[in-house]
PDB file of C-alpha atoms in Angstrom:
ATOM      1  CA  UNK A 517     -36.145 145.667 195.913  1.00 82.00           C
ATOM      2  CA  UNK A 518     -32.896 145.714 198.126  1.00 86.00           C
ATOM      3  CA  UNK A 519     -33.391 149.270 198.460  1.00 80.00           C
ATOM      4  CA  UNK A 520     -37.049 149.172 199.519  1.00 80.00           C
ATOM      5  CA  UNK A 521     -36.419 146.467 201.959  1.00 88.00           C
ATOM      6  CA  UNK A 522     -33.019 147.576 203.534  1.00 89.00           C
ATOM      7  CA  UNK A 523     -32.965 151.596 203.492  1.00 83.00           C
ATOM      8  CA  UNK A 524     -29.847 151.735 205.189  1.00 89.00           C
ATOM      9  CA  UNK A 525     -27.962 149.562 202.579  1.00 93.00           C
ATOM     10  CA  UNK A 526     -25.160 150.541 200.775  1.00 95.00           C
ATOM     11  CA  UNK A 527     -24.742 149.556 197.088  1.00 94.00           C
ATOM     12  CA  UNK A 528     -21.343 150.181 194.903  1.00 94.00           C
ATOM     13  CA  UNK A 529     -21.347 149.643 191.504  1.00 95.00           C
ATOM     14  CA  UNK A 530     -18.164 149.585 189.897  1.00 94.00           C
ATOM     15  CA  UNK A 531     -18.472 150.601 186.048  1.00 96.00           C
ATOM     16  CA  UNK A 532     -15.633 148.868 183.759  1.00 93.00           C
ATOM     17  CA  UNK A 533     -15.099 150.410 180.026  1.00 94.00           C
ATOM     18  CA  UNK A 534     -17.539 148.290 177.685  1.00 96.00           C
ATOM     19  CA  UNK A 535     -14.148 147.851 175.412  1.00 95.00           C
ATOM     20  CA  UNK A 536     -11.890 146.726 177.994  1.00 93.00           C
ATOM     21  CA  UNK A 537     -14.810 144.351 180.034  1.00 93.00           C
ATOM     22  CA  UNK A 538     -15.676 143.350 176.081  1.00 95.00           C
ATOM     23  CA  UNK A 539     -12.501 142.007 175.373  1.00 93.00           C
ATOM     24  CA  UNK A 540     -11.597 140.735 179.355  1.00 89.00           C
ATOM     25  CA  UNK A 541     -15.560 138.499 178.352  1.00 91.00           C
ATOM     26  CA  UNK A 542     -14.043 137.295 175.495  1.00 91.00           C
ATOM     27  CA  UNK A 543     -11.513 135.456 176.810  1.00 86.00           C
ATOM     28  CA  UNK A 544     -13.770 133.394 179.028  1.00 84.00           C
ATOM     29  CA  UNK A 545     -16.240 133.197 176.536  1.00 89.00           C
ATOM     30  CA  UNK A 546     -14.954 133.269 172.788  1.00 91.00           C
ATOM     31  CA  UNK A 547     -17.903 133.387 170.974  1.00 95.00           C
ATOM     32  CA  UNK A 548     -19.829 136.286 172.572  1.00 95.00           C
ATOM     33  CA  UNK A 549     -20.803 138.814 170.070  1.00 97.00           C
ATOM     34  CA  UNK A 550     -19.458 142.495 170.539  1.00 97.00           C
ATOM     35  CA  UNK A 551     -22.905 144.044 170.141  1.00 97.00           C
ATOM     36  CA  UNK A 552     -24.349 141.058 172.785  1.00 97.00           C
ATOM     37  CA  UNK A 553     -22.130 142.584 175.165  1.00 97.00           C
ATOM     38  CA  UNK A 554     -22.964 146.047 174.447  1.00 97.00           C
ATOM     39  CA  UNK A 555     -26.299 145.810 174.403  1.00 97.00           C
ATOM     40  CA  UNK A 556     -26.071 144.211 178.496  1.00 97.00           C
ATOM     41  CA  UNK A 557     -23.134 146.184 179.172  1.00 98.00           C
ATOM     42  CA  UNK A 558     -26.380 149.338 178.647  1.00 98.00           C
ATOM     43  CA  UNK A 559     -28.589 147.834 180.459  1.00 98.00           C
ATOM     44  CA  UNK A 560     -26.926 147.350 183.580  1.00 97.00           C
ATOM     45  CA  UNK A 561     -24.892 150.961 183.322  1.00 97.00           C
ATOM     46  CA  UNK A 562     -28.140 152.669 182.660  1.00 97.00           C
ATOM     47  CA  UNK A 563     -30.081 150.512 185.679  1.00 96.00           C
ATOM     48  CA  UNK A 564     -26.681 151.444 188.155  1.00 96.00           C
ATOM     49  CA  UNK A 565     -27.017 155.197 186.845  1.00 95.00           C
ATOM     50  CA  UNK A 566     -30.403 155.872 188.060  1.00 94.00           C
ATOM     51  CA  UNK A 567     -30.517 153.815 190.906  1.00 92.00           C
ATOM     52  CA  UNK A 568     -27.537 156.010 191.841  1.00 93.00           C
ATOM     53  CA  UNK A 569     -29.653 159.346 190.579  1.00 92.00           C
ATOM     54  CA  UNK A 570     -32.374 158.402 192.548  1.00 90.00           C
ATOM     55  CA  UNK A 571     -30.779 157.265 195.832  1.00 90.00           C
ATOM     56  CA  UNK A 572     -27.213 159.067 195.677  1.00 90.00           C
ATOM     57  CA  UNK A 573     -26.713 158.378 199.677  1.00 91.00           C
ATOM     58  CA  UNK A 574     -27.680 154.264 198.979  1.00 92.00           C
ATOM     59  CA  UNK A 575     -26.317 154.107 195.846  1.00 93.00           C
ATOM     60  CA  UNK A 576     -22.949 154.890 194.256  1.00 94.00           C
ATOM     61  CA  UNK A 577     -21.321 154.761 191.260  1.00 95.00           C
ATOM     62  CA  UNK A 578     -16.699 154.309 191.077  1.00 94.00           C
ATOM     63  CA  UNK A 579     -15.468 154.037 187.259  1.00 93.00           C
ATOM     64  CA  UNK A 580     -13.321 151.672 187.193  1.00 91.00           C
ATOM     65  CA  UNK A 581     -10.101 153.740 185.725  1.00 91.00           C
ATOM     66  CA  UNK A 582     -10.476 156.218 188.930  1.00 92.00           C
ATOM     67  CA  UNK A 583      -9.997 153.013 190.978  1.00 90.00           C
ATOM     68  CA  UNK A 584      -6.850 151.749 188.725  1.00 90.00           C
ATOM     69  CA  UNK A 585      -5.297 155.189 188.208  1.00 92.00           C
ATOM     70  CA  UNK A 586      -6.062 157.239 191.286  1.00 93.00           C
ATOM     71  CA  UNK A 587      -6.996 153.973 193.961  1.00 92.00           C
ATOM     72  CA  UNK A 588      -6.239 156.323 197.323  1.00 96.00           C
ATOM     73  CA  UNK A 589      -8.430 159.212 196.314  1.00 96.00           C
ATOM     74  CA  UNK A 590     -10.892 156.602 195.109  1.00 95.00           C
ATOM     75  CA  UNK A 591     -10.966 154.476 197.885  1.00 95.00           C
ATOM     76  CA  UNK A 592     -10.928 157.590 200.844  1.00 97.00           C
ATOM     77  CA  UNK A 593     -14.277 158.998 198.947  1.00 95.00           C
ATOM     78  CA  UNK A 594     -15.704 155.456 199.093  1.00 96.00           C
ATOM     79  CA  UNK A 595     -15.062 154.776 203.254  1.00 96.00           C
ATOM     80  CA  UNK A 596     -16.224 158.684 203.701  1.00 96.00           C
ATOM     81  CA  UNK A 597     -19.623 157.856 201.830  1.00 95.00           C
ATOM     82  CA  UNK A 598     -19.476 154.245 203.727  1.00 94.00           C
ATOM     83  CA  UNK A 599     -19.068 156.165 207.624  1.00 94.00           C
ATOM     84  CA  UNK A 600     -15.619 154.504 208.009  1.00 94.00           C
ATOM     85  CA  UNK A 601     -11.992 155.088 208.719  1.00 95.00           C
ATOM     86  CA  UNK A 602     -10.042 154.869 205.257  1.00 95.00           C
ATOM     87  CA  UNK A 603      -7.220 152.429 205.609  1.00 91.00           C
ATOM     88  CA  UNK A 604      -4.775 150.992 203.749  1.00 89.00           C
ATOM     89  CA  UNK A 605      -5.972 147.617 203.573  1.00 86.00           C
ATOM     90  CA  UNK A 606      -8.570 149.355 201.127  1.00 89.00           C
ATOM     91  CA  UNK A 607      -6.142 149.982 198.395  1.00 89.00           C
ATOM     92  CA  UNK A 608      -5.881 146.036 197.577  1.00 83.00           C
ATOM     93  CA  UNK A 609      -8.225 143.105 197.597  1.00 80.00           C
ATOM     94  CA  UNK A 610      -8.510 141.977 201.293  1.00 78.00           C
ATOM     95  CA  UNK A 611     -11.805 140.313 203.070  1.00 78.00           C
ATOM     96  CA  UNK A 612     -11.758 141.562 207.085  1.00 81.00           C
ATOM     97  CA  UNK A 613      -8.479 143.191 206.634  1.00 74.00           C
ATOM     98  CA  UNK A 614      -6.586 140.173 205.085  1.00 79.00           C
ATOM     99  CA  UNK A 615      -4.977 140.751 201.900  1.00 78.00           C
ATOM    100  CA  UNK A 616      -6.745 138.170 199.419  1.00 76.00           C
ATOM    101  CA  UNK A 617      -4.335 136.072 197.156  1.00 73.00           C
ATOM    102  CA  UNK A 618      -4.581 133.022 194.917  1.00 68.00           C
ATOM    103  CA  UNK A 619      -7.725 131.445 194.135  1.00 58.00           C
ATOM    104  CA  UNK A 620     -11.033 132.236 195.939  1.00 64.00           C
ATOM    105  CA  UNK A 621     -13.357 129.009 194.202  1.00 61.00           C
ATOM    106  CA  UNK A 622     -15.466 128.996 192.267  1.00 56.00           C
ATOM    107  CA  UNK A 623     -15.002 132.699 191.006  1.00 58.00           C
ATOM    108  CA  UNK A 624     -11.295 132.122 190.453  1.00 56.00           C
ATOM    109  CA  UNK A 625      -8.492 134.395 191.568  1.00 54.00           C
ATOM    110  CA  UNK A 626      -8.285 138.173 192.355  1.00 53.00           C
ATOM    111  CA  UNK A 627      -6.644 140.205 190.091  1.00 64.00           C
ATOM    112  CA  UNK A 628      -4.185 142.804 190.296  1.00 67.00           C
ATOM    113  CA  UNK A 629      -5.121 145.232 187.298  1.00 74.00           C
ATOM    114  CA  UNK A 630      -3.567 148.488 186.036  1.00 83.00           C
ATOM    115  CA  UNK A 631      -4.460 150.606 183.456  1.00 88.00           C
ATOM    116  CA  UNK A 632      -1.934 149.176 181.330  1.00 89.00           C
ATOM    117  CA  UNK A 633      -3.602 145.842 181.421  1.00 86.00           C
ATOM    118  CA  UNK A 634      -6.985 147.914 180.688  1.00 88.00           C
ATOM    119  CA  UNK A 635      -5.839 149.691 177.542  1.00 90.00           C
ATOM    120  CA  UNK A 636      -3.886 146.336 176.302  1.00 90.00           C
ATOM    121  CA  UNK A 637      -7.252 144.723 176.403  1.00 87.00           C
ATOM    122  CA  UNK A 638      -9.070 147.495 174.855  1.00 91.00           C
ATOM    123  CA  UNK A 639      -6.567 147.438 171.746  1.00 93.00           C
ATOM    124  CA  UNK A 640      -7.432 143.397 170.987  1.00 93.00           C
ATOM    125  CA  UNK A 641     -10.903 144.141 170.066  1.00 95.00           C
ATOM    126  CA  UNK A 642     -11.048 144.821 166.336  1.00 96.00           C
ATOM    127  CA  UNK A 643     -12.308 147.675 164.347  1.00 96.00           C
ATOM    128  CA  UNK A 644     -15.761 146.054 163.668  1.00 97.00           C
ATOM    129  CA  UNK A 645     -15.776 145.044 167.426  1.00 96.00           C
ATOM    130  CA  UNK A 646     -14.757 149.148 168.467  1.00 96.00           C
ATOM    131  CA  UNK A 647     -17.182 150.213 165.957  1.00 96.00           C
ATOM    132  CA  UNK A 648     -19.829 147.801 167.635  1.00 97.00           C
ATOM    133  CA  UNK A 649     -19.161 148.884 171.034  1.00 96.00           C
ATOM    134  CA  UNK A 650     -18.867 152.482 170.685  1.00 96.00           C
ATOM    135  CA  UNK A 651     -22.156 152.797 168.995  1.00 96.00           C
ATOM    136  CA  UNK A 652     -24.253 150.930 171.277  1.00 97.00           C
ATOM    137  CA  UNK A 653     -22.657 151.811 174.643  1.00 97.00           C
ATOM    138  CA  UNK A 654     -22.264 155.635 173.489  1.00 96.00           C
ATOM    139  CA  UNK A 655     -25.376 157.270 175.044  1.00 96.00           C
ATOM    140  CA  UNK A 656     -24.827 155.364 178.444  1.00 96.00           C
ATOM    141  CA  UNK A 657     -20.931 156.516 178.373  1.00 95.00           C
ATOM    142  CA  UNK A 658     -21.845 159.939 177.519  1.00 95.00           C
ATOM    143  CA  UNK A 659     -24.582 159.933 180.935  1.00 93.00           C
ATOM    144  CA  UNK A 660     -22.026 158.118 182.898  1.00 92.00           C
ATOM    145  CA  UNK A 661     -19.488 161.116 181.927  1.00 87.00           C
ATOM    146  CA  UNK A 662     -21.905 163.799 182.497  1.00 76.00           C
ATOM    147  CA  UNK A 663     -22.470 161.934 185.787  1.00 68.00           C
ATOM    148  CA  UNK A 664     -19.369 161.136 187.246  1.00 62.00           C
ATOM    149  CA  UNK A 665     -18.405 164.819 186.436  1.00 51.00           C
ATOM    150  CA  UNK A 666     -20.523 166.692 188.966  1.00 50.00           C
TER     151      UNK A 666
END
């Protein structure tokens, strides 16, 4: 509906590994179910994936790991698809150029992650969990893949 009623609108969506965003849930919410999450975490990657197919110049797609591991590359190709200048308030939280810190309420604080964080998440999810995950998010990770390689 955004798209039909605003065709100049840009939309980002910002994909975060169902085993790491699994296991970040968890901690807010300790008795969500692995294959709960999967199942949404689908839904809303699949939706994003071809809203972005069908309007690539509205509609974009950033994994999160490109952000954490390569955030200046990411982040240039984002304010070229945008029309604006990179800068290097772009490579941290900031709201009109300000560098955000502490709590923003009622969503909390934002964080700083690293891929570090993101794969020490990913190893507290158990086996059954993995298992869980991997085969219910593993046709949308494969398309996402295939997608984010062209």
């Amino acid at each position: 509906r955004i798209l039909a009623v605003f065709p100049d609108v840009k939309m980002l969506h910002v994909v975060r590994s169902p085993f790491t965003g699994f296991a970040d849930m968890r901690r807010r919410h300790s008795t969500i179910q692995a294959s709960s999450y999967a199942l949404k975490w689908t839904h809303v990657n699949t939706v994003a994936l071809h809203w972005a197919g069908k309007y690539p110049e509205s509609f974009r797609l950033v994994m999160l790991d490109e952000l954490l591991s390569n955030r200046r590359v990411a982040m240039t190709r984002v304010a070229e698809w945008l029309g604006i200048e990179f800068q290097e308030c772009l490579l941290n939280p900031s709201w009109d150029g300000e560098l955000i810190e502490g709590l923003i309420l009622p969503f909390g604080g934002v964080s700083t992650r690293s891929l570090s964080d993101e794969r020490k998440l990913e190893s507290s999810n158990s086996s059954v969990e993995k298992g869980e995950l991997d085969a219910l998010t593993l046709a949308t990770r494969t398309l996402l893949g295939e997608f984010s390689s062209k």
